[in-house]
PDB file of C-alpha atoms in Angstrom:
ATOM      1  CA  MET I   1      86.484 114.880 104.106  1.00 47.00           C
ATOM      2  CA  ARG I   2      86.287 111.539 102.563  1.00 49.00           C
ATOM      3  CA  LYS I   3      89.074 111.932 100.457  1.00 50.00           C
ATOM      4  CA  LYS I   4      91.424 113.098 103.440  1.00 47.00           C
ATOM      5  CA  ILE I   5      90.183 109.837 105.313  1.00 46.00           C
ATOM      6  CA  PHE I   6      90.793 107.794 102.298  1.00 46.00           C
ATOM      7  CA  LEU I   7      94.303 109.210 101.631  1.00 46.00           C
ATOM      8  CA  ALA I   8      95.002 108.664 105.469  1.00 41.00           C
ATOM      9  CA  LEU I   9      94.034 104.913 105.000  1.00 43.00           C
ATOM     10  CA  VAL I  10      96.399 104.615 101.830  1.00 45.00           C
ATOM     11  CA  ALA I  11      99.279 106.325 103.773  1.00 41.00           C
ATOM     12  CA  ILE I  12      98.744 103.992 106.696  1.00 40.00           C
ATOM     13  CA  ALA I  13      98.556 100.915 104.288  1.00 43.00           C
ATOM     14  CA  PHE I  14     101.777 101.901 102.736  1.00 41.00           C
ATOM     15  CA  MET I  15     103.613 103.383 105.713  1.00 39.00           C
ATOM     16  CA  GLY I  16     107.243 103.064 105.771  1.00 40.00           C
ATOM     17  CA  CYS I  17     107.583 102.920 101.745  1.00 42.00           C
ATOM     18  CA  THR I  18     109.466 105.964 100.686  1.00 39.00           C
ATOM     19  CA  ALA I  19     110.590 107.001  96.900  1.00 38.00           C
ATOM     20  CA  ASN I  20     114.280 106.952  98.212  1.00 38.00           C
ATOM     21  CA  SER I  21     114.070 103.091  99.116  1.00 38.00           C
ATOM     22  CA  PHE I  22     113.256 102.130  95.597  1.00 39.00           C
ATOM     23  CA  LYS I  23     114.695 102.956  92.096  1.00 41.00           C
ATOM     24  CA  PRO I  24     111.961 103.943  89.728  1.00 42.00           C
ATOM     25  CA  SER I  25     114.055 103.231  86.774  1.00 45.00           C
ATOM     26  CA  SER I  26     113.462  99.465  87.245  1.00 44.00           C
ATOM     27  CA  LEU I  27     109.804 100.170  86.197  1.00 45.00           C
ATOM     28  CA  LYS I  28     111.124 101.717  83.044  1.00 42.00           C
ATOM     29  CA  LYS I  29     113.329  98.766  82.154  1.00 47.00           C
ATOM     30  CA  ALA I  30     110.504  96.265  83.084  1.00 48.00           C
ATOM     31  CA  ALA I  31     107.982  97.983  80.694  1.00 48.00           C
ATOM     32  CA  LYS I  32     110.716  98.095  78.017  1.00 45.00           C
ATOM     33  CA  THR I  33     110.913  94.237  78.047  1.00 45.00           C
ATOM     34  CA  LYS I  34     107.241  93.823  77.340  1.00 41.00           C
ATOM     35  CA  ALA I  35     106.732  90.893  75.068  1.00 41.00           C
ATOM     36  CA  LEU I  36     105.823  92.675  72.046  1.00 41.00           C
ATOM     37  CA  LYS I  37     107.769  90.545  69.447  1.00 43.00           C
ATOM     38  CA  GLY I  38     105.511  87.964  67.783  1.00 42.00           C
ATOM     39  CA  LYS I  39     102.394  89.102  69.374  1.00 42.00           C
ATOM     40  CA  SER I  40     100.503  87.973  66.368  1.00 38.00           C
ATOM     41  CA  ARG I  41     101.847  84.495  66.765  1.00 37.00           C
ATOM     42  CA  VAL I  42     101.323  84.322  70.557  1.00 44.00           C
ATOM     43  CA  GLN I  43      97.785  84.274  72.040  1.00 50.00           C
ATOM     44  CA  LEU I  44      97.587  86.741  74.971  1.00 62.00           C
ATOM     45  CA  THR I  45      96.269  85.396  78.110  1.00 74.00           C
ATOM     46  CA  SER I  46      92.637  86.565  78.550  1.00 92.00           C
ATOM     47  CA  PHE I  47      92.542  89.568  80.843  1.00 96.00           C
ATOM     48  CA  ASP I  48      89.224  88.713  82.102  1.00 95.00           C
ATOM     49  CA  ASP I  49      90.467  85.193  83.144  1.00 95.00           C
ATOM     50  CA  PHE I  50      93.399  86.754  84.693  1.00 96.00           C
ATOM     51  CA  PHE I  51      91.668  89.368  86.487  1.00 96.00           C
ATOM     52  CA  MET I  52      89.203  86.877  87.859  1.00 95.00           C
ATOM     53  CA  LYS I  53      91.970  84.931  89.690  1.00 95.00           C
ATOM     54  CA  PHE I  54      93.861  88.053  90.591  1.00 96.00           C
ATOM     55  CA  LYS I  55      91.037  89.512  92.690  1.00 94.00           C
ATOM     56  CA  SER I  56      90.277  86.468  94.233  1.00 95.00           C
ATOM     57  CA  ASP I  57      93.490  84.745  95.141  1.00 96.00           C
ATOM     58  CA  SER I  58      95.965  86.597  97.501  1.00 96.00           C
ATOM     59  CA  VAL I  59      98.988  84.443  96.586  1.00 96.00           C
ATOM     60  CA  TYR I  60      98.347  84.830  92.731  1.00 97.00           C
ATOM     61  CA  GLN I  61      97.797  88.673  93.305  1.00 97.00           C
ATOM     62  CA  VAL I  62     101.007  89.441  94.957  1.00 97.00           C
ATOM     63  CA  ALA I  63     102.928  87.286  92.264  1.00 97.00           C
ATOM     64  CA  HIS I  64     101.343  89.682  89.658  1.00 97.00           C
ATOM     65  CA  VAL I  65     102.311  92.933  90.950  1.00 98.00           C
ATOM     66  CA  MET I  66     105.275  94.621  89.380  1.00 97.00           C
ATOM     67  CA  PHE I  67     107.477  95.519  92.635  1.00 97.00           C
ATOM     68  CA  PRO I  68     108.163  98.351  93.382  1.00 97.00           C
ATOM     69  CA  LEU I  69     104.690  99.400  92.570  1.00 98.00           C
ATOM     70  CA  LYS I  70     104.310 103.054  91.685  1.00 97.00           C
ATOM     71  CA  ILE I  71     101.521 104.757  93.485  1.00 97.00           C
ATOM     72  CA  ILE I  72     100.327 108.138  92.431  1.00 97.00           C
ATOM     73  CA  ILE I  73      98.231 110.249  94.669  1.00 95.00           C
ATOM     74  CA  THR I  74      96.646 113.222  92.565  1.00 91.00           C
ATOM     75  CA  ASP I  75      95.772 116.311  94.664  1.00 85.00           C
ATOM     76  CA  ASP I  76      94.532 119.597  93.632  1.00 78.00           C
ATOM     77  CA  ASP I  77      98.103 121.328  93.430  1.00 79.00           C
ATOM     78  CA  SER I  78     100.376 118.461  92.605  1.00 84.00           C
ATOM     79  CA  ASP I  79     100.761 114.665  92.583  1.00 89.00           C
ATOM     80  CA  SER I  80     102.391 112.763  95.076  1.00 94.00           C
ATOM     81  CA  ILE I  81     104.462 109.606  93.940  1.00 95.00           C
ATOM     82  CA  ARG I  82     105.617 106.721  96.231  1.00 96.00           C
ATOM     83  CA  TYR I  83     106.593 103.159  95.723  1.00 97.00           C
ATOM     84  CA  VAL I  84     105.477 100.147  97.709  1.00 96.00           C
ATOM     85  CA  ASN I  85     107.454  97.094  98.069  1.00 97.00           C
ATOM     86  CA  LYS I  86     106.343  93.376  98.311  1.00 96.00           C
ATOM     87  CA  ALA I  87     106.546  93.282 101.901  1.00 95.00           C
ATOM     88  CA  ALA I  88     104.348  96.085 102.353  1.00 95.00           C
ATOM     89  CA  TRP I  89     101.619  95.176  99.784  1.00 95.00           C
ATOM     90  CA  VAL I  90      98.208  94.810 101.063  1.00 94.00           C
ATOM     91  CA  TYR I  91      95.715  92.511  99.397  1.00 95.00           C
ATOM     92  CA  THR I  92      93.096  94.213  97.408  1.00 93.00           C
ATOM     93  CA  LYS I  93      89.861  92.376  97.306  1.00 91.00           C
ATOM     94  CA  PHE I  94      87.932  94.526  94.490  1.00 90.00           C
ATOM     95  CA  LEU I  95      84.685  94.031  96.481  1.00 88.00           C
ATOM     96  CA  LYS I  96      81.411  95.584  94.805  1.00 88.00           C
ATOM     97  CA  GLY I  97      79.258  97.334  97.311  1.00 90.00           C
ATOM     98  CA  LYS I  98      75.926  98.800  96.293  1.00 92.00           C
ATOM     99  CA  ASP I  99      77.670 102.300  95.418  1.00 94.00           C
ATOM    100  CA  ASP I 100      80.891 100.801  94.049  1.00 95.00           C
ATOM    101  CA  ILE I 101      81.455 101.138  90.229  1.00 95.00           C
ATOM    102  CA  PHE I 102      84.178  99.043  88.429  1.00 95.00           C
ATOM    103  CA  LYS I 103      85.010 100.018  84.869  1.00 96.00           C
ATOM    104  CA  LYS I 104      87.501  98.297  82.567  1.00 97.00           C
ATOM    105  CA  SER I 105      89.206 100.232  79.724  1.00 97.00           C
ATOM    106  CA  VAL I 106      91.239  98.323  77.249  1.00 96.00           C
ATOM    107  CA  LEU I 107      94.093 100.915  76.415  1.00 97.00           C
ATOM    108  CA  SER I 108      95.812  98.603  73.956  1.00 95.00           C
ATOM    109  CA  LYS I 109      95.985  94.792  73.303  1.00 93.00           C
ATOM    110  CA  SER I 110      98.539  94.666  76.205  1.00 95.00           C
ATOM    111  CA  ASP I 111      97.435  97.282  78.540  1.00 97.00           C
ATOM    112  CA  VAL I 112      94.129  97.523  80.684  1.00 98.00           C
ATOM    113  CA  LYS I 113      92.969  99.955  83.176  1.00 98.00           C
ATOM    114  CA  ILE I 114      90.407  99.074  85.886  1.00 97.00           C
ATOM    115  CA  GLU I 115      88.913 102.190  87.341  1.00 97.00           C
ATOM    116  CA  HIS I 116      87.144 101.758  90.944  1.00 96.00           C
ATOM    117  CA  MET I 117      84.702 104.656  91.554  1.00 96.00           C
ATOM    118  CA  VAL I 118      82.260 105.075  94.640  1.00 95.00           C
ATOM    119  CA  GLU I 119      78.986 106.636  93.723  1.00 94.00           C
ATOM    120  CA  ASP I 120      78.729 110.327  95.086  1.00 91.00           C
ATOM    121  CA  THR I 121      82.058 110.479  96.893  1.00 93.00           C
ATOM    122  CA  GLY I 122      84.601 111.674  94.483  1.00 92.00           C
ATOM    123  CA  ILE I 123      86.751 108.607  94.999  1.00 94.00           C
ATOM    124  CA  SER I 124      88.356 107.386  91.811  1.00 95.00           C
ATOM    125  CA  ILE I 125      91.117 104.878  91.934  1.00 96.00           C
ATOM    126  CA  ASN I 126      92.967 103.347  88.778  1.00 97.00           C
ATOM    127  CA  TYR I 127      94.799 100.187  88.553  1.00 98.00           C
ATOM    128  CA  TYR I 128      96.833  99.820  85.289  1.00 98.00           C
ATOM    129  CA  PHE I 129      97.762  96.357  84.071  1.00 98.00           C
ATOM    130  CA  ALA I 130     100.182  95.565  81.217  1.00 98.00           C
ATOM    131  CA  TYR I 131     100.961  92.178  79.593  1.00 97.00           C
ATOM    132  CA  ILE I 132     104.891  91.890  80.323  1.00 95.00           C
ATOM    133  CA  ASN I 133     106.952  88.864  79.535  1.00 92.00           C
ATOM    134  CA  ASN I 134     103.795  86.587  78.790  1.00 92.00           C
ATOM    135  CA  ASP I 135     101.915  87.474  81.912  1.00 94.00           C
ATOM    136  CA  TRP I 136      99.575  90.273  83.128  1.00 97.00           C
ATOM    137  CA  GLN I 137     101.020  92.307  85.861  1.00 98.00           C
ATOM    138  CA  LEU I 138      99.618  95.207  87.853  1.00 98.00           C
ATOM    139  CA  VAL I 139     101.977  98.138  86.962  1.00 98.00           C
ATOM    140  CA  LEU I 140     100.710 101.280  88.519  1.00 98.00           C
ATOM    141  CA  PHE I 141      98.013 102.397  91.141  1.00 97.00           C
ATOM    142  CA  LYS I 142      96.851 105.987  90.638  1.00 96.00           C
ATOM    143  CA  ASP I 143      94.446 107.825  93.026  1.00 96.00           C
ATOM    144  CA  ASP I 144      92.524 110.391  91.077  1.00 92.00           C
ATOM    145  CA  SER I 145      89.883 111.098  93.887  1.00 91.00           C
ATOM    146  CA  ASP I 146      88.373 114.563  94.412  1.00 85.00           C
TER     147      ASP I 146
END
Protein backbone atom coordinates (compact mmCIF):
# COMPACT_ATOMS: atom_id res chain seq x y z
CA MET A 1 0.00 0.00 0.00
CA ARG A 2 2.81 2.41 0.88
CA LYS A 3 4.49 1.72 -2.44
CA LYS A 4 1.30 2.64 -4.29
CA ILE A 5 1.06 5.89 -2.33
CA PHE A 6 4.73 6.66 -2.97
CA LEU A 7 4.41 5.88 -6.68
CA ALA A 8 1.34 8.11 -6.87
CA LEU A 9 3.31 10.96 -5.29
CA VAL A 10 6.21 10.44 -7.72
CA ALA A 11 3.78 10.38 -10.64
CA ILE A 12 2.13 13.60 -9.47
CA ALA A 13 5.51 15.29 -9.03
CA PHE A 14 6.57 14.42 -12.53
CA MET A 15 3.16 14.74 -14.20
CA GLY A 16 3.31 15.84 -17.78
CA CYS A 17 6.77 14.42 -18.40
CA THR A 18 6.58 11.70 -21.00
CA ALA A 19 9.29 9.70 -22.64
CA ASN A 20 8.22 11.06 -26.03
CA SER A 21 9.09 14.64 -25.04
CA PHE A 22 12.79 13.93 -24.63
CA LYS A 23 15.55 12.16 -26.45
CA PRO A 24 17.25 9.60 -24.21
CA SER A 25 20.19 9.55 -26.59
CA SER A 26 21.26 12.88 -25.08
CA LEU A 27 22.00 11.02 -21.81
CA LYS A 28 24.25 8.58 -23.63
CA LYS A 29 26.10 11.39 -25.39
CA ALA A 30 26.61 13.30 -22.15
CA ALA A 31 27.82 10.21 -20.33
CA LYS A 32 30.34 9.57 -23.09
CA THR A 33 31.78 13.05 -22.64
CA LYS A 34 32.85 12.38 -19.07
CA ALA A 35 36.10 14.08 -18.25
CA LEU A 36 38.09 10.88 -18.06
CA LYS A 37 41.23 12.14 -19.76
CA GLY A 38 43.89 13.28 -17.35
CA LYS A 39 42.05 12.22 -14.20
CA SER A 40 45.35 11.48 -12.53
CA ARG A 41 46.42 15.08 -13.15
CA VAL A 42 43.12 16.70 -12.17
CA GLN A 43 41.82 16.47 -8.61
CA LEU A 44 38.14 15.51 -8.57
CA THR A 45 35.91 17.75 -6.48
CA SER A 46 35.10 15.91 -3.28
CA PHE A 47 31.74 14.20 -3.63
CA ASP A 48 30.98 14.81 0.04
CA ASP A 49 31.54 18.56 -0.34
CA PHE A 50 29.42 18.58 -3.48
CA PHE A 51 26.61 16.56 -1.88
CA MET A 52 26.43 18.81 1.20
CA LYS A 53 25.75 21.77 -1.09
CA PHE A 54 23.52 19.73 -3.44
CA LYS A 55 21.13 18.74 -0.67
CA SER A 56 21.01 22.16 0.98
CA ASP A 57 20.78 24.61 -1.95
CA SER A 58 17.86 24.34 -4.38
CA VAL A 59 19.49 26.54 -7.04
CA TYR A 60 22.74 24.57 -6.87
CA GLN A 61 20.77 21.33 -6.98
CA VAL A 62 18.90 22.13 -10.19
CA ALA A 63 22.17 23.27 -11.78
CA HIS A 64 23.70 19.86 -11.05
CA VAL A 65 20.99 17.63 -12.48
CA MET A 66 21.49 16.28 -15.99
CA PHE A 67 18.25 17.06 -17.79
CA PRO A 68 16.27 15.34 -19.03
CA LEU A 69 16.74 13.18 -15.92
CA LYS A 70 16.01 9.51 -16.46
CA ILE A 71 13.63 8.05 -13.87
CA ILE A 72 13.23 4.29 -13.55
CA ILE A 73 10.46 2.86 -11.40
CA THR A 74 10.95 -0.84 -10.78
CA ASP A 75 7.85 -2.95 -10.41
CA ASP A 76 7.39 -6.68 -9.90
CA ASP A 77 6.69 -7.28 -13.58
CA SER A 78 8.60 -4.56 -15.42
CA ASP A 79 10.37 -1.23 -15.24
CA SER A 80 8.72 2.05 -16.10
CA ILE A 81 11.02 4.69 -17.61
CA ARG A 82 10.24 8.38 -17.74
CA TYR A 83 12.21 11.56 -18.21
CA VAL A 84 11.77 14.78 -16.27
CA ASN A 85 12.78 18.15 -17.64
CA LYS A 86 14.15 21.12 -15.73
CA ALA A 87 10.77 22.87 -15.48
CA ALA A 88 9.21 19.84 -13.77
CA TRP A 89 12.08 19.25 -11.31
CA VAL A 90 11.04 19.15 -7.66
CA TYR A 91 13.69 20.10 -5.10
CA THR A 92 14.82 17.05 -3.12
CA LYS A 93 15.73 17.88 0.47
CA PHE A 94 17.29 14.55 1.57
CA LEU A 95 15.93 15.03 5.08
CA LYS A 96 16.75 12.31 7.55
CA GLY A 97 13.89 11.23 9.77
CA LYS A 98 14.15 8.62 12.50
CA ASP A 99 13.35 5.79 10.05
CA ASP A 100 15.35 7.13 7.08
CA ILE A 101 18.62 5.49 6.10
CA PHE A 102 21.02 7.05 3.59
CA LYS A 103 23.84 4.91 2.24
CA LYS A 104 26.62 6.16 -0.02
CA SER A 105 28.27 3.67 -2.38
CA VAL A 106 31.34 4.70 -4.36
CA LEU A 107 30.96 2.77 -7.61
CA SER A 108 34.12 4.22 -9.14
CA LYS A 109 36.26 7.34 -8.87
CA SER A 110 33.67 9.23 -10.90
CA ASP A 111 30.42 7.43 -10.01
CA VAL A 112 28.57 7.49 -6.68
CA LYS A 113 25.19 6.12 -5.64
CA ILE A 114 23.14 7.46 -2.74
CA GLU A 115 20.48 5.02 -1.57
CA HIS A 116 17.58 6.33 0.50
CA MET A 117 15.69 3.65 2.40
CA VAL A 118 12.89 3.98 4.93
CA GLU A 119 13.07 1.33 7.61
CA ASP A 120 10.31 -1.32 7.59
CA THR A 121 8.53 0.15 4.54
CA GLY A 122 10.25 -1.41 1.54
CA ILE A 123 11.04 2.04 0.13
CA SER A 124 14.40 2.15 -1.62
CA ILE A 125 15.30 5.10 -3.87
CA ASN A 126 18.67 5.32 -5.62
CA TYR A 127 20.28 8.53 -6.85
CA TYR A 128 23.18 8.03 -9.25
CA PHE A 129 25.80 10.77 -9.61
CA ALA A 130 28.62 11.01 -12.13
CA TYR A 131 31.61 13.31 -12.43
CA ILE A 132 31.07 14.81 -15.89
CA ASN A 133 32.91 17.75 -17.46
CA ASN A 134 34.70 18.55 -14.19
CA ASP A 135 31.51 18.65 -12.12
CA TRP A 136 29.26 16.24 -10.24
CA GLN A 137 25.82 15.69 -11.79
CA LEU A 138 22.74 13.68 -10.80
CA VAL A 139 22.30 11.42 -13.84
CA LEU A 140 19.69 8.84 -12.81
CA PHE A 141 16.86 8.40 -10.29
CA LYS A 142 15.78 4.80 -9.68
CA ASP A 143 12.94 3.61 -7.45
CA ASP A 144 13.63 0.02 -6.35
CA SER A 145 10.90 -0.03 -3.70
CA ASP A 146 8.99 -3.22 -2.94
